[in-house]
Amino acid sequence: MSKILCVLYPDPVSGFPPVYARDDVPEISVYPNGQTAPTPEGELGFKPGELIGSVSGELGLRKYLESQGHELIVTSDKDGADSMFDRHLPDADVVISQPFWPAYLTPERIAKAKKLKLALTAGIGSDHVDLKAAAERGITVAEVTFSNSISVAEHAVMTALALVRNYLPSHQFANNGGWNIADCVARSYDIEGMTFGTLGAGRIGLAILRRLKPFDLKLHYYDPHRLSADLEKELGLTYHSTPESLVKVSDIVNLQTPLYPSTTGFVNDAFLAKFKRGSYLVNTARGALCDRDAIVRALESGQLAGYGGDVWFPQPAPIDHPWRRMPNQGMTPHISGSSLSAQARYAAGTLEILQNFFDGKPIRPEYLIVDAGNLAGTGANSYKLS
Ligand code: NDP
């Protein structure tokens, strides 16, 4: 029997289950690169479209795990030495966590988790796990690659449009009973003709470029690995061999690089000074890619015309986090990858990974981040240990 410790975000304050706005979600069985969506065996423990990412939803895992004789603990209490998470960690065999409400698996916590064999991210992005410490301990780290990539791409496109067109303040004027057209449009532009540059053109970055193509922007990208000539031609992409050369010409900059030691805080004062004045910065990758206070300074000085996204550090962001109140921002809590549509896919992927793990079958390489003491699968492409 194994103990599975699952950390999920709290239920809605308005009650669980919610009243659903719709009765179904489209079924996606194949992703744009040909990878199949999760294929767990047997019944899903939920109906796609249900809220399963919060504590009471339990990712729909209880029936399967208990039928196999395992123990499932689900909690949102994850921070502080006396948290439920810390209390159960020492004898947990598997930890499941989500980037939206991450249970940070620091080296200290990994040292306490003597029985831990699998750290599973129900979503994408396993930077809340100290990958080096996990590799040294022989812990497998896996995530549900591609499950919510398109969800995030949609959020990034929405954020770029909302910032450039000054949507959020204009909506606020309408809510407040105003008709202040001049106030609304004094910061409102079209994205048509602008230059959009993404730092990182992997699954999400590329999906954003594809979605923006019909808006007639000039599309630029930087990535350590250049895309194929065919793809560059199809989308009319301009490749930059350095991030600096991309930000110098971009009106809208998008961050889509993974967070690892050498990308932490790389968007700092010195880097922001190289942007065009009045650029917009969209970040749905990770909050800690940016120097928190440098972003505030750039918005206050006008070096950035806007900043938006859904990722913060730490999460949940404290009430006094300056990104909540800085000017010209379009921040949301970390929601882009946890739409009800995305939840159905990452919960099914979590089930598939658990089934393989308990049946002693290999986990798909595209789901692996760390295995057998080193970066593996997707992790070997996307992450670095230093
Ligand atoms: P991918 O691994 O498909 O793409 C990441 C890309 O970034 C790869 O092409 C990689 O290059 C590139 N890259 C690595 N290092 C750098 C660097 N220093 N500068 C520029 N590019 C770099 O990941 P996804 O597109 O699926 O996801 C990207 C990130 O988005 C995740 O790591 C995660 O942090 C975040 N995310 C956020 C979510 C949310 O809910 N907001 C949900 C899902 C993901 P290469 O592999 O070619 O070397």
Short mmCIF file of N, CA, C and O in Angstrom, two decimals, residues 92-213:
data_model
loop_
_atom_site.label_atom_id
_atom_site.label_comp_id
_atom_site.label_asym_id
_atom_site.label_seq_id
_atom_site.Cartn_x
_atom_site.Cartn_y
_atom_site.Cartn_z
N ALA A 92 5.08 9.78 2.83
CA ALA A 92 4.39 9.77 1.53
C ALA A 92 5.26 9.07 0.48
O ALA A 92 6.47 9.29 0.42
N ASP A 93 4.63 8.22 -0.33
CA ASP A 93 5.35 7.56 -1.44
C ASP A 93 5.27 8.41 -2.70
O ASP A 93 6.16 8.39 -3.54
N VAL A 94 4.14 9.13 -2.84
CA VAL A 94 3.91 9.95 -4.03
C VAL A 94 3.38 11.30 -3.58
O VAL A 94 2.51 11.37 -2.70
N VAL A 95 3.93 12.37 -4.15
CA VAL A 95 3.37 13.71 -3.93
C VAL A 95 2.81 14.20 -5.26
O VAL A 95 3.48 14.13 -6.29
N ILE A 96 1.58 14.67 -5.23
CA ILE A 96 0.98 15.30 -6.42
C ILE A 96 0.76 16.77 -6.08
O ILE A 96 0.24 17.10 -5.01
N SER A 97 1.20 17.64 -6.97
CA SER A 97 1.01 19.07 -6.72
C SER A 97 0.72 19.74 -8.05
O SER A 97 0.95 19.17 -9.11
N GLN A 98 0.18 20.94 -7.98
CA GLN A 98 -0.12 21.70 -9.20
C GLN A 98 0.65 23.00 -9.17
O GLN A 98 0.77 23.61 -8.11
N PRO A 99 1.11 23.49 -10.32
CA PRO A 99 1.83 24.77 -10.33
C PRO A 99 0.98 25.94 -9.82
O PRO A 99 1.53 26.92 -9.33
N PHE A 100 -0.33 25.82 -9.92
CA PHE A 100 -1.21 26.93 -9.53
C PHE A 100 -1.16 27.18 -8.02
O PHE A 100 -1.38 28.28 -7.54
N TRP A 101 -0.92 26.13 -7.28
CA TRP A 101 -0.92 26.16 -5.80
C TRP A 101 0.19 25.21 -5.37
O TRP A 101 -0.04 24.13 -4.83
N PRO A 102 1.42 25.62 -5.68
CA PRO A 102 2.51 24.65 -5.61
C PRO A 102 2.92 24.26 -4.20
O PRO A 102 3.06 25.12 -3.33
N ALA A 103 3.08 22.98 -3.98
CA ALA A 103 3.72 22.50 -2.75
C ALA A 103 5.21 22.49 -3.06
O ALA A 103 5.69 21.60 -3.77
N TYR A 104 5.93 23.49 -2.58
CA TYR A 104 7.35 23.62 -2.92
C TYR A 104 8.13 22.46 -2.31
O TYR A 104 8.17 22.31 -1.09
N LEU A 105 8.72 21.66 -3.16
CA LEU A 105 9.54 20.54 -2.68
C LEU A 105 11.00 20.99 -2.67
O LEU A 105 11.74 20.78 -3.63
N THR A 106 11.36 21.65 -1.58
CA THR A 106 12.72 22.18 -1.41
C THR A 106 13.67 21.03 -1.04
O THR A 106 13.21 19.95 -0.63
N PRO A 107 14.98 21.26 -1.10
CA PRO A 107 15.92 20.22 -0.66
C PRO A 107 15.64 19.78 0.78
O PRO A 107 15.73 18.59 1.11
N GLU A 108 15.26 20.73 1.65
CA GLU A 108 14.99 20.38 3.05
C GLU A 108 13.78 19.44 3.14
O GLU A 108 13.78 18.47 3.89
N ARG A 109 12.74 19.76 2.38
CA ARG A 109 11.56 18.90 2.42
C ARG A 109 11.87 17.53 1.79
O ARG A 109 11.40 16.50 2.27
N ILE A 110 12.66 17.55 0.72
CA ILE A 110 13.01 16.27 0.08
C ILE A 110 13.80 15.40 1.06
O ILE A 110 13.60 14.18 1.14
N ALA A 111 14.65 16.04 1.86
CA ALA A 111 15.42 15.27 2.85
C ALA A 111 14.51 14.62 3.88
O ALA A 111 14.79 13.52 4.38
N LYS A 112 13.38 15.28 4.18
CA LYS A 112 12.45 14.72 5.17
C LYS A 112 11.56 13.63 4.55
O LYS A 112 10.99 12.82 5.27
N ALA A 113 11.42 13.67 3.23
CA ALA A 113 10.49 12.76 2.55
C ALA A 113 11.20 11.46 2.22
O ALA A 113 11.46 11.13 1.06
N LYS A 114 11.48 10.69 3.25
CA LYS A 114 12.35 9.50 3.11
C LYS A 114 11.79 8.45 2.15
O LYS A 114 12.53 7.68 1.55
N LYS A 115 10.45 8.38 2.05
CA LYS A 115 9.85 7.30 1.23
C LYS A 115 9.47 7.77 -0.17
O LYS A 115 8.98 6.98 -0.98
N LEU A 116 9.68 9.06 -0.44
CA LEU A 116 9.15 9.63 -1.69
C LEU A 116 9.83 9.03 -2.92
O LEU A 116 11.04 9.01 -3.04
N LYS A 117 9.00 8.56 -3.84
CA LYS A 117 9.53 7.95 -5.08
C LYS A 117 9.08 8.71 -6.31
O LYS A 117 9.72 8.68 -7.36
N LEU A 118 7.92 9.38 -6.23
CA LEU A 118 7.37 10.05 -7.42
C LEU A 118 6.81 11.41 -7.01
O LEU A 118 5.97 11.50 -6.12
N ALA A 119 7.29 12.47 -7.67
CA ALA A 119 6.71 13.82 -7.52
C ALA A 119 6.02 14.13 -8.83
O ALA A 119 6.67 14.25 -9.87
N LEU A 120 4.71 14.21 -8.76
CA LEU A 120 3.91 14.29 -9.98
C LEU A 120 3.26 15.67 -10.07
O LEU A 120 2.56 16.08 -9.14
N THR A 121 3.50 16.36 -11.16
CA THR A 121 2.88 17.67 -11.36
C THR A 121 1.61 17.48 -12.17
O THR A 121 1.66 17.02 -13.32
N ALA A 122 0.48 17.81 -11.57
CA ALA A 122 -0.80 17.75 -12.29
C ALA A 122 -0.91 19.03 -13.10
O ALA A 122 -1.56 19.99 -12.69
N GLY A 123 -0.24 19.08 -14.22
CA GLY A 123 -0.14 20.28 -15.05
C GLY A 123 1.22 20.26 -15.69
O GLY A 123 1.81 19.18 -15.87
N ILE A 124 1.75 21.44 -15.99
CA ILE A 124 3.06 21.55 -16.64
C ILE A 124 3.92 22.56 -15.89
O ILE A 124 3.44 23.64 -15.52
N GLY A 125 5.20 22.23 -15.75
CA GLY A 125 6.14 23.12 -15.07
C GLY A 125 6.43 22.53 -13.69
O GLY A 125 5.60 22.62 -12.79
N SER A 126 7.61 21.91 -13.55
CA SER A 126 7.92 21.24 -12.28
C SER A 126 9.00 21.98 -11.51
O SER A 126 9.76 21.38 -10.74
N ASP A 127 9.07 23.30 -11.70
CA ASP A 127 10.11 24.09 -11.03
C ASP A 127 9.83 24.26 -9.54
O ASP A 127 10.69 24.71 -8.81
N HIS A 128 8.62 23.89 -9.07
CA HIS A 128 8.37 23.93 -7.63
C HIS A 128 9.07 22.76 -6.93
O HIS A 128 9.10 22.70 -5.71
N VAL A 129 9.62 21.83 -7.72
CA VAL A 129 10.41 20.74 -7.17
C VAL A 129 11.89 21.09 -7.38
O VAL A 129 12.27 21.49 -8.48
N ASP A 130 12.71 20.97 -6.36
CA ASP A 130 14.15 21.15 -6.56
C ASP A 130 14.64 19.92 -7.34
O ASP A 130 14.81 18.83 -6.78
N LEU A 131 14.83 20.12 -8.64
CA LEU A 131 15.07 18.99 -9.53
C LEU A 131 16.41 18.32 -9.23
O LEU A 131 16.56 17.11 -9.36
N LYS A 132 17.39 19.13 -8.81
CA LYS A 132 18.72 18.57 -8.51
C LYS A 132 18.60 17.64 -7.29
O LYS A 132 19.10 16.51 -7.32
N ALA A 133 17.92 18.14 -6.25
CA ALA A 133 17.78 17.32 -5.04
C ALA A 133 16.97 16.06 -5.35
O ALA A 133 17.28 14.97 -4.86
N ALA A 134 15.94 16.20 -6.20
CA ALA A 134 15.13 15.02 -6.56
C ALA A 134 15.98 14.01 -7.32
O ALA A 134 15.93 12.80 -7.04
N ALA A 135 16.81 14.51 -8.26
CA ALA A 135 17.66 13.61 -9.04
C ALA A 135 18.64 12.89 -8.10
O ALA A 135 18.83 11.67 -8.22
N GLU A 136 19.22 13.62 -7.19
CA GLU A 136 20.21 13.01 -6.28
C GLU A 136 19.58 11.91 -5.42
O GLU A 136 20.22 10.94 -5.07
N ARG A 137 18.30 12.11 -5.09
CA ARG A 137 17.61 11.11 -4.26
C ARG A 137 16.97 9.98 -5.08
O ARG A 137 16.34 9.07 -4.55
N GLY A 138 17.05 10.07 -6.40
CA GLY A 138 16.45 9.03 -7.25
C GLY A 138 14.94 9.12 -7.33
O GLY A 138 14.26 8.15 -7.66
N ILE A 139 14.40 10.31 -7.03
CA ILE A 139 12.95 10.51 -7.13
C ILE A 139 12.59 10.80 -8.59
O ILE A 139 13.27 11.59 -9.25
N THR A 140 11.56 10.16 -9.09
CA THR A 140 11.08 10.45 -10.44
C THR A 140 10.18 11.70 -10.39
O THR A 140 9.33 11.81 -9.50
N VAL A 141 10.40 12.62 -11.31
CA VAL A 141 9.54 13.80 -11.43
C VAL A 141 8.86 13.72 -12.79
O VAL A 141 9.53 13.52 -13.81
N ALA A 142 7.54 13.82 -12.79
CA ALA A 142 6.80 13.72 -14.05
C ALA A 142 5.72 14.79 -14.09
O ALA A 142 5.26 15.27 -13.04
N GLU A 143 5.35 15.21 -15.29
CA GLU A 143 4.25 16.18 -15.44
C GLU A 143 3.43 15.80 -16.65
O GLU A 143 3.83 14.95 -17.46
N VAL A 144 2.29 16.47 -16.84
CA VAL A 144 1.38 16.05 -17.90
C VAL A 144 1.58 16.96 -19.11
O VAL A 144 0.75 17.84 -19.42
N THR A 145 2.70 16.74 -19.78
CA THR A 145 3.12 17.58 -20.91
C THR A 145 2.00 17.74 -21.94
O THR A 145 1.37 16.76 -22.34
N PHE A 146 1.81 18.96 -22.37
CA PHE A 146 0.86 19.41 -23.39
C PHE A 146 -0.59 19.51 -22.89
O PHE A 146 -1.46 20.00 -23.59
N SER A 147 -0.85 19.04 -21.65
CA SER A 147 -2.25 18.98 -21.21
C SER A 147 -2.91 20.35 -21.20
O SER A 147 -4.11 20.46 -21.50
N ASN A 148 -2.14 21.39 -20.83
CA ASN A 148 -2.77 22.71 -20.75
C ASN A 148 -2.02 23.76 -21.57
O ASN A 148 -2.19 24.96 -21.35
N SER A 149 -1.21 23.32 -22.52
CA SER A 149 -0.40 24.27 -23.31
C SER A 149 -1.29 25.22 -24.10
O SER A 149 -1.02 26.44 -24.16
N ILE A 150 -2.32 24.69 -24.72
CA ILE A 150 -3.18 25.55 -25.54
C ILE A 150 -4.00 26.48 -24.63
O ILE A 150 -4.24 27.65 -24.97
N SER A 151 -4.37 25.98 -23.47
CA SER A 151 -5.10 26.83 -22.51
C SER A 151 -4.26 28.06 -22.18
O SER A 151 -4.77 29.19 -22.12
N VAL A 152 -2.96 27.84 -21.96
CA VAL A 152 -2.06 28.95 -21.60
C VAL A 152 -1.86 29.88 -22.81
O VAL A 152 -1.87 31.10 -22.67
N ALA A 153 -1.71 29.28 -23.99
CA ALA A 153 -1.53 30.10 -25.19
C ALA A 153 -2.73 31.04 -25.37
O ALA A 153 -2.57 32.22 -25.70
N GLU A 154 -3.93 30.53 -25.14
CA GLU A 154 -5.13 31.37 -25.27
C GLU A 154 -5.08 32.54 -24.28
O GLU A 154 -5.42 33.68 -24.60
N HIS A 155 -4.63 32.24 -23.07
CA HIS A 155 -4.57 33.29 -22.03
C HIS A 155 -3.53 34.35 -22.42
O HIS A 155 -3.76 35.55 -22.22
N ALA A 156 -2.42 33.91 -22.98
CA ALA A 156 -1.36 34.87 -23.37
C ALA A 156 -1.85 35.78 -24.50
O ALA A 156 -1.61 37.00 -24.47
N VAL A 157 -2.55 35.21 -25.46
CA VAL A 157 -3.09 36.02 -26.57
C VAL A 157 -4.11 37.03 -26.02
O VAL A 157 -4.09 38.22 -26.36
N MET A 158 -4.97 36.53 -25.15
CA MET A 158 -5.97 37.41 -24.52
C MET A 158 -5.28 38.56 -23.77
O MET A 158 -5.69 39.73 -23.86
N THR A 159 -4.22 38.25 -23.05
CA THR A 159 -3.52 39.26 -22.25
C THR A 159 -2.88 40.31 -23.15
O THR A 159 -2.96 41.51 -22.87
N ALA A 160 -2.25 39.85 -24.24
CA ALA A 160 -1.63 40.81 -25.16
C ALA A 160 -2.69 41.76 -25.71
O ALA A 160 -2.51 42.99 -25.72
N LEU A 161 -3.81 41.23 -26.14
CA LEU A 161 -4.89 42.07 -26.67
C LEU A 161 -5.44 43.01 -25.60
O LEU A 161 -5.66 44.21 -25.84
N ALA A 162 -5.65 42.46 -24.41
CA ALA A 162 -6.23 43.27 -23.33
C ALA A 162 -5.32 44.44 -22.97
O ALA A 162 -5.78 45.57 -22.76
N LEU A 163 -4.00 44.18 -22.93
CA LEU A 163 -3.07 45.25 -22.55
C LEU A 163 -3.00 46.32 -23.64
O LEU A 163 -3.13 47.52 -23.37
N VAL A 164 -2.80 45.87 -24.88
CA VAL A 164 -2.56 46.84 -25.96
C VAL A 164 -3.83 47.67 -26.20
O VAL A 164 -3.76 48.88 -26.42
N ARG A 165 -4.99 47.03 -26.10
CA ARG A 165 -6.24 47.75 -26.40
C ARG A 165 -6.80 48.47 -25.17
O ARG A 165 -7.86 49.09 -25.23
N ASN A 166 -6.10 48.35 -24.03
CA ASN A 166 -6.53 49.00 -22.77
C ASN A 166 -7.91 48.52 -22.33
O ASN A 166 -8.75 49.29 -21.87
N TYR A 167 -8.13 47.22 -22.48
CA TYR A 167 -9.45 46.64 -22.20
C TYR A 167 -9.84 46.74 -20.73
O TYR A 167 -10.97 47.14 -20.41
N LEU A 168 -8.92 46.39 -19.83
CA LEU A 168 -9.33 46.27 -18.42
C LEU A 168 -9.76 47.60 -17.81
O LEU A 168 -10.82 47.69 -17.18
N PRO A 169 -8.98 48.71 -17.98
CA PRO A 169 -9.45 49.99 -17.45
C PRO A 169 -10.75 50.44 -18.12
O PRO A 169 -11.62 51.03 -17.47
N SER A 170 -10.91 50.14 -19.41
CA SER A 170 -12.13 50.57 -20.11
C SER A 170 -13.35 49.83 -19.55
O SER A 170 -14.43 50.40 -19.35
N HIS A 171 -13.16 48.54 -19.27
CA HIS A 171 -14.23 47.73 -18.67
C HIS A 171 -14.60 48.31 -17.30
O HIS A 171 -15.78 48.39 -16.93
N GLN A 172 -13.58 48.75 -16.58
CA GLN A 172 -13.81 49.33 -15.25
C GLN A 172 -14.63 50.62 -15.35
O GLN A 172 -15.52 50.85 -14.55
N PHE A 173 -14.30 51.45 -16.36
CA PHE A 173 -15.10 52.67 -16.56
C PHE A 173 -16.57 52.31 -16.79
O PHE A 173 -17.48 52.94 -16.24
N ALA A 174 -16.82 51.30 -17.61
CA ALA A 174 -18.19 50.87 -17.88
C ALA A 174 -18.86 50.36 -16.61
O ALA A 174 -20.00 50.73 -16.29
N ASN A 175 -18.13 49.54 -15.84
CA ASN A 175 -18.68 49.01 -14.58
C ASN A 175 -19.07 50.13 -13.62
O ASN A 175 -20.04 50.04 -12.89
N ASN A 176 -18.23 51.19 -13.64
CA ASN A 176 -18.43 52.27 -12.68
C ASN A 176 -19.45 53.30 -13.15
O ASN A 176 -19.61 54.35 -12.54
N GLY A 177 -20.12 53.04 -14.28
CA GLY A 177 -21.18 53.94 -14.74
C GLY A 177 -20.68 55.05 -15.64
O GLY A 177 -21.42 55.96 -16.00
N GLY A 178 -19.40 55.00 -16.04
CA GLY A 178 -18.85 56.10 -16.85
C GLY A 178 -19.00 55.87 -18.34
O GLY A 178 -19.45 54.82 -18.80
N TRP A 179 -18.65 56.90 -19.10
CA TRP A 179 -18.66 56.83 -20.57
C TRP A 179 -17.43 57.61 -21.06
O TRP A 179 -17.48 58.37 -22.02
N ASN A 180 -16.31 57.41 -20.34
CA ASN A 180 -15.12 58.25 -20.54
C ASN A 180 -14.30 57.76 -21.73
O ASN A 180 -13.23 57.18 -21.55
N ILE A 181 -14.80 57.99 -22.93
CA ILE A 181 -14.12 57.42 -24.10
C ILE A 181 -12.68 57.91 -24.19
O ILE A 181 -11.76 57.13 -24.41
N ALA A 182 -12.48 59.20 -24.00
CA ALA A 182 -11.11 59.74 -24.15
C ALA A 182 -10.16 59.11 -23.13
O ALA A 182 -9.03 58.77 -23.46
N ASP A 183 -10.66 58.92 -21.90
CA ASP A 183 -9.80 58.28 -20.89
C ASP A 183 -9.45 56.86 -21.31
O ASP A 183 -8.34 56.39 -21.10
N CYS A 184 -10.43 56.17 -21.88
CA CYS A 184 -10.20 54.76 -22.27
C CYS A 184 -9.22 54.68 -23.43
O CYS A 184 -8.33 53.84 -23.44
N VAL A 185 -9.40 55.54 -24.45
CA VAL A 185 -8.61 55.36 -25.67
C VAL A 185 -7.24 56.04 -25.61
O VAL A 185 -6.41 55.81 -26.49
N ALA A 186 -7.02 56.84 -24.59
CA ALA A 186 -5.73 57.55 -24.52
C ALA A 186 -4.55 56.59 -24.40
O ALA A 186 -3.41 56.97 -24.64
N ARG A 187 -4.82 55.33 -24.03
CA ARG A 187 -3.75 54.31 -23.99
C ARG A 187 -4.12 53.10 -24.85
O ARG A 187 -3.63 52.00 -24.62
N SER A 188 -4.98 53.28 -25.83
CA SER A 188 -5.47 52.12 -26.59
C SER A 188 -4.90 52.10 -28.01
O SER A 188 -4.96 53.11 -28.72
N TYR A 189 -4.33 50.96 -28.41
CA TYR A 189 -3.72 50.81 -29.74
C TYR A 189 -4.25 49.54 -30.39
O TYR A 189 -4.85 48.69 -29.74
N ASP A 190 -3.98 49.41 -31.71
CA ASP A 190 -4.24 48.14 -32.41
C ASP A 190 -2.96 47.30 -32.35
O ASP A 190 -1.86 47.86 -32.45
N ILE A 191 -3.13 45.99 -32.29
CA ILE A 191 -1.91 45.16 -32.37
C ILE A 191 -1.49 44.94 -33.83
O ILE A 191 -0.36 44.54 -34.08
N GLU A 192 -2.38 45.16 -34.76
CA GLU A 192 -2.05 44.99 -36.18
C GLU A 192 -0.77 45.77 -36.51
O GLU A 192 -0.65 46.95 -36.17
N GLY A 193 0.17 45.10 -37.15
CA GLY A 193 1.41 45.77 -37.57
C GLY A 193 2.48 45.81 -36.51
O GLY A 193 3.63 46.13 -36.80
N MET A 194 2.12 45.53 -35.25
CA MET A 194 3.14 45.54 -34.19
C MET A 194 4.07 44.34 -34.34
O MET A 194 3.76 43.37 -35.04
N THR A 195 5.21 44.40 -33.66
CA THR A 195 6.15 43.28 -33.65
C THR A 195 5.97 42.54 -32.33
O THR A 195 6.04 43.13 -31.25
N PHE A 196 5.71 41.25 -32.46
CA PHE A 196 5.52 40.39 -31.30
C PHE A 196 6.71 39.45 -31.23
O PHE A 196 7.03 38.76 -32.20
N GLY A 197 7.38 39.40 -30.07
CA GLY A 197 8.54 38.52 -29.94
C GLY A 197 8.40 37.60 -28.75
O GLY A 197 8.10 38.05 -27.65
N THR A 198 8.57 36.31 -28.98
CA THR A 198 8.50 35.38 -27.85
C THR A 198 9.88 34.84 -27.50
O THR A 198 10.64 34.44 -28.38
N LEU A 199 10.18 34.88 -26.21
CA LEU A 199 11.39 34.24 -25.69
C LEU A 199 10.97 32.84 -25.27
O LEU A 199 10.30 32.67 -24.26
N GLY A 200 11.30 31.87 -26.09
CA GLY A 200 10.83 30.50 -25.89
C GLY A 200 9.75 30.21 -26.91
O GLY A 200 8.71 30.88 -26.93
N ALA A 201 10.03 29.26 -27.79
CA ALA A 201 9.04 28.88 -28.82
C ALA A 201 8.85 27.37 -28.79
O ALA A 201 8.99 26.68 -29.80
N GLY A 202 8.54 26.86 -27.60
CA GLY A 202 8.24 25.44 -27.43
C GLY A 202 6.75 25.23 -27.69
O GLY A 202 6.15 25.89 -28.54
N ARG A 203 6.16 24.35 -26.91
CA ARG A 203 4.75 24.00 -27.16
C ARG A 203 3.84 25.23 -27.05
O ARG A 203 3.02 25.50 -27.91
N ILE A 204 4.02 25.99 -25.97
CA ILE A 204 3.13 27.14 -25.76
C ILE A 204 3.54 28.30 -26.66
O ILE A 204 2.70 28.91 -27.34
N GLY A 205 4.85 28.61 -26.68
CA GLY A 205 5.31 29.74 -27.49
C GLY A 205 4.89 29.61 -28.94
O GLY A 205 4.39 30.56 -29.56
N LEU A 206 5.04 28.42 -29.48
CA LEU A 206 4.66 28.19 -30.88
C LEU A 206 3.15 28.31 -31.07
O LEU A 206 2.67 28.87 -32.07
N ALA A 207 2.39 27.80 -30.10
CA ALA A 207 0.92 27.89 -30.19
C ALA A 207 0.48 29.36 -30.18
O ALA A 207 -0.48 29.74 -30.87
N ILE A 208 1.19 30.18 -29.43
CA ILE A 208 0.85 31.62 -29.40
C ILE A 208 1.15 32.24 -30.76
O ILE A 208 0.34 33.00 -31.31
N LEU A 209 2.32 31.91 -31.31
CA LEU A 209 2.68 32.47 -32.63
C LEU A 209 1.62 32.08 -33.67
O LEU A 209 1.17 32.91 -34.46
N ARG A 210 1.21 30.82 -33.64
CA ARG A 210 0.19 30.36 -34.60
C ARG A 210 -1.11 31.13 -34.44
O ARG A 210 -1.77 31.50 -35.41
N ARG A 211 -1.50 31.35 -33.18
CA ARG A 211 -2.77 32.05 -32.94
C ARG A 211 -2.71 33.52 -33.32
O ARG A 211 -3.70 34.13 -33.67
N LEU A 212 -1.51 34.11 -33.22
CA LEU A 212 -1.40 35.54 -33.54
C LEU A 212 -1.22 35.81 -35.03
O LEU A 212 -1.42 36.92 -35.48
N LYS A 213 -0.85 34.78 -35.77
CA LYS A 213 -0.58 34.96 -37.20
C LYS A 213 -1.72 35.70 -37.93
O LYS A 213 -1.46 36.66 -38.67
#
